[in-house]
Amino acid sequence: MTDTLAVTATVTNTGARAGDEVVQLYIHDRVASRTRPVRELKGFARVSLAPGASKRVTLTLKREDLRFWGDGDWVVEPGMFDLWVATSSIDGEKQSFELV
């Protein structure tokens, strides 16, 4: 990963009415020196869609979004991360990236 990772997903309204959806970006640090949450919310975007409409949504994940507080300072550790783009914290297809 460079300093910024763009994560893009397509959202489709399959219903018969216009509606809004909140697209959420979650990450998980597979191996960290501290216990980390199973999924950490790192970004979101609200999307309004007409019936049958689709829209591409891009969320940005920055290097600083991966940091955590440890030993009196902010820490960003290299390693493998999982990410999900979903409409809730329990949904989504897992993808992975490596921070070097």
PDB file of C-alpha atoms in Angstrom:
ATOM      1  CA  MET A   1       0.000   0.000   0.000  1.00  0.00           C
ATOM      2  CA  THR A   2       1.216   3.485  -0.789  1.00  0.00           C
ATOM      3  CA  ASP A   3       0.086   6.342   1.444  1.00  0.00           C
ATOM      4  CA  THR A   4      -3.485   6.112   0.117  1.00  0.00           C
ATOM      5  CA  LEU A   5      -5.666   3.209  -1.011  1.00  0.00           C
ATOM      6  CA  ALA A   6      -8.830   3.911  -3.030  1.00  0.00           C
ATOM      7  CA  VAL A   7     -11.540   1.322  -2.424  1.00  0.00           C
ATOM      8  CA  THR A   8     -14.368   1.308  -4.978  1.00  0.00           C
ATOM      9  CA  ALA A   9     -17.700  -0.515  -4.867  1.00  0.00           C
ATOM     10  CA  THR A  10     -20.900  -0.366  -6.920  1.00  0.00           C
ATOM     11  CA  VAL A  11     -24.161   0.058  -5.021  1.00  0.00           C
ATOM     12  CA  THR A  12     -27.479  -0.816  -6.676  1.00  0.00           C
ATOM     13  CA  ASN A  13     -31.012  -0.054  -5.560  1.00  0.00           C
ATOM     14  CA  THR A  14     -32.911  -3.248  -6.373  1.00  0.00           C
ATOM     15  CA  GLY A  15     -36.130  -1.926  -4.856  1.00  0.00           C
ATOM     16  CA  ALA A  16     -39.131  -0.155  -6.362  1.00  0.00           C
ATOM     17  CA  ARG A  17     -38.601   3.084  -4.399  1.00  0.00           C
ATOM     18  CA  ALA A  18     -35.878   5.674  -4.181  1.00  0.00           C
ATOM     19  CA  GLY A  19     -33.701   5.237  -1.142  1.00  0.00           C
ATOM     20  CA  ASP A  20     -30.484   5.979   0.652  1.00  0.00           C
ATOM     21  CA  GLU A  21     -27.726   3.574   1.652  1.00  0.00           C
ATOM     22  CA  VAL A  22     -24.701   4.117   3.875  1.00  0.00           C
ATOM     23  CA  VAL A  23     -21.682   2.354   2.376  1.00  0.00           C
ATOM     24  CA  GLN A  24     -19.144   1.538   5.097  1.00  0.00           C
ATOM     25  CA  LEU A  25     -15.432   0.647   5.004  1.00  0.00           C
ATOM     26  CA  TYR A  26     -14.078  -1.651   7.724  1.00  0.00           C
ATOM     27  CA  ILE A  27     -10.572  -2.980   8.331  1.00  0.00           C
ATOM     28  CA  HIS A  28      -8.931  -5.616  10.522  1.00  0.00           C
ATOM     29  CA  ASP A  29      -5.213  -5.853  11.314  1.00  0.00           C
ATOM     30  CA  ARG A  30      -4.465  -9.598  11.168  1.00  0.00           C
ATOM     31  CA  VAL A  31      -1.413  -9.520  13.455  1.00  0.00           C
ATOM     32  CA  ALA A  32      -0.715  -6.519  15.682  1.00  0.00           C
ATOM     33  CA  SER A  33       1.316  -5.921  18.805  1.00  0.00           C
ATOM     34  CA  ARG A  34      -1.940  -4.895  20.534  1.00  0.00           C
ATOM     35  CA  THR A  35      -5.368  -6.485  20.486  1.00  0.00           C
ATOM     36  CA  ARG A  36      -7.384  -4.719  17.799  1.00  0.00           C
ATOM     37  CA  PRO A  37     -11.131  -4.781  17.046  1.00  0.00           C
ATOM     38  CA  VAL A  38     -12.411  -7.479  14.715  1.00  0.00           C
ATOM     39  CA  ARG A  39     -13.676  -4.735  12.386  1.00  0.00           C
ATOM     40  CA  GLU A  40     -12.831  -1.040  12.665  1.00  0.00           C
ATOM     41  CA  LEU A  41     -14.961   1.485  10.789  1.00  0.00           C
ATOM     42  CA  LYS A  42     -12.600   3.660   8.734  1.00  0.00           C
ATOM     43  CA  GLY A  43     -14.923   5.455   6.341  1.00  0.00           C
ATOM     44  CA  PHE A  44     -18.457   5.764   5.051  1.00  0.00           C
ATOM     45  CA  ALA A  45     -20.516   7.501   2.370  1.00  0.00           C
ATOM     46  CA  ARG A  46     -24.243   8.093   2.079  1.00  0.00           C
ATOM     47  CA  VAL A  47     -25.645   7.339  -1.382  1.00  0.00           C
ATOM     48  CA  SER A  48     -29.095   8.282  -2.715  1.00  0.00           C
ATOM     49  CA  LEU A  49     -30.401   6.029  -5.477  1.00  0.00           C
ATOM     50  CA  ALA A  50     -33.490   5.989  -7.670  1.00  0.00           C
ATOM     51  CA  PRO A  51     -35.213   2.622  -8.197  1.00  0.00           C
ATOM     52  CA  GLY A  52     -32.965   0.355 -10.277  1.00  0.00           C
ATOM     53  CA  ALA A  53     -30.094   2.850 -10.275  1.00  0.00           C
ATOM     54  CA  SER A  54     -26.454   2.007  -9.556  1.00  0.00           C
ATOM     55  CA  LYS A  55     -23.625   4.215  -8.395  1.00  0.00           C
ATOM     56  CA  ARG A  56     -19.886   3.680  -7.956  1.00  0.00           C
ATOM     57  CA  VAL A  57     -18.651   4.786  -4.555  1.00  0.00           C
ATOM     58  CA  THR A  58     -14.983   5.342  -3.758  1.00  0.00           C
ATOM     59  CA  LEU A  59     -13.761   5.429  -0.167  1.00  0.00           C
ATOM     60  CA  THR A  60     -10.204   6.406   0.674  1.00  0.00           C
ATOM     61  CA  LEU A  61      -8.061   4.629   3.236  1.00  0.00           C
ATOM     62  CA  LYS A  62      -4.935   6.529   4.288  1.00  0.00           C
ATOM     63  CA  ARG A  63      -1.866   5.168   6.034  1.00  0.00           C
ATOM     64  CA  GLU A  64      -2.740   7.247   9.095  1.00  0.00           C
ATOM     65  CA  ASP A  65      -6.145   5.484   9.259  1.00  0.00           C
ATOM     66  CA  LEU A  66      -4.268   2.295  10.184  1.00  0.00           C
ATOM     67  CA  ARG A  67      -2.555   3.740  13.238  1.00  0.00           C
ATOM     68  CA  PHE A  68      -3.343   3.057  16.867  1.00  0.00           C
ATOM     69  CA  TRP A  69      -2.181   4.417  20.199  1.00  0.00           C
ATOM     70  CA  GLY A  70       0.621   2.372  21.746  1.00  0.00           C
ATOM     71  CA  ASP A  71       3.450   3.070  24.188  1.00  0.00           C
ATOM     72  CA  GLY A  72       2.642   6.785  24.392  1.00  0.00           C
ATOM     73  CA  ASP A  73       2.604   7.482  20.653  1.00  0.00           C
ATOM     74  CA  TRP A  74       0.732   6.695  17.426  1.00  0.00           C
ATOM     75  CA  VAL A  75       1.908   3.447  15.794  1.00  0.00           C
ATOM     76  CA  VAL A  76       1.438   2.123  12.254  1.00  0.00           C
ATOM     77  CA  GLU A  77       2.641  -1.463  11.955  1.00  0.00           C
ATOM     78  CA  PRO A  78       3.331  -3.209   8.651  1.00  0.00           C
ATOM     79  CA  GLY A  79       1.477  -6.411   7.865  1.00  0.00           C
ATOM     80  CA  MET A  80      -1.628  -7.920   6.331  1.00  0.00           C
ATOM     81  CA  PHE A  81      -4.994  -6.212   6.694  1.00  0.00           C
ATOM     82  CA  ASP A  82      -8.482  -7.391   5.772  1.00  0.00           C
ATOM     83  CA  LEU A  83     -11.086  -4.934   4.537  1.00  0.00           C
ATOM     84  CA  TRP A  84     -14.783  -4.982   3.850  1.00  0.00           C
ATOM     85  CA  VAL A  85     -17.078  -2.571   2.027  1.00  0.00           C
ATOM     86  CA  ALA A  86     -20.545  -3.249   3.331  1.00  0.00           C
ATOM     87  CA  THR A  87     -23.823  -1.790   4.545  1.00  0.00           C
ATOM     88  CA  SER A  88     -23.255  -3.063   8.090  1.00  0.00           C
ATOM     89  CA  SER A  89     -20.435  -4.333  10.290  1.00  0.00           C
ATOM     90  CA  ILE A  90     -21.393  -7.981   9.707  1.00  0.00           C
ATOM     91  CA  ASP A  91     -21.734  -7.936   5.916  1.00  0.00           C
ATOM     92  CA  GLY A  92     -19.408  -7.678   2.959  1.00  0.00           C
ATOM     93  CA  GLU A  93     -16.914  -9.758   1.077  1.00  0.00           C
ATOM     94  CA  LYS A  94     -13.444  -9.768   2.598  1.00  0.00           C
ATOM     95  CA  GLN A  95     -10.501  -8.426   0.587  1.00  0.00           C
ATOM     96  CA  SER A  96      -6.914  -8.080   1.767  1.00  0.00           C
ATOM     97  CA  PHE A  97      -3.904  -5.807   1.341  1.00  0.00           C
ATOM     98  CA  GLU A  98      -0.411  -5.614   2.751  1.00  0.00           C
ATOM     99  CA  LEU A  99       1.112  -2.551   4.367  1.00  0.00           C
ATOM    100  CA  VAL A 100       4.890  -2.509   3.920  1.00  0.00           C
TER     101      VAL A 100
END
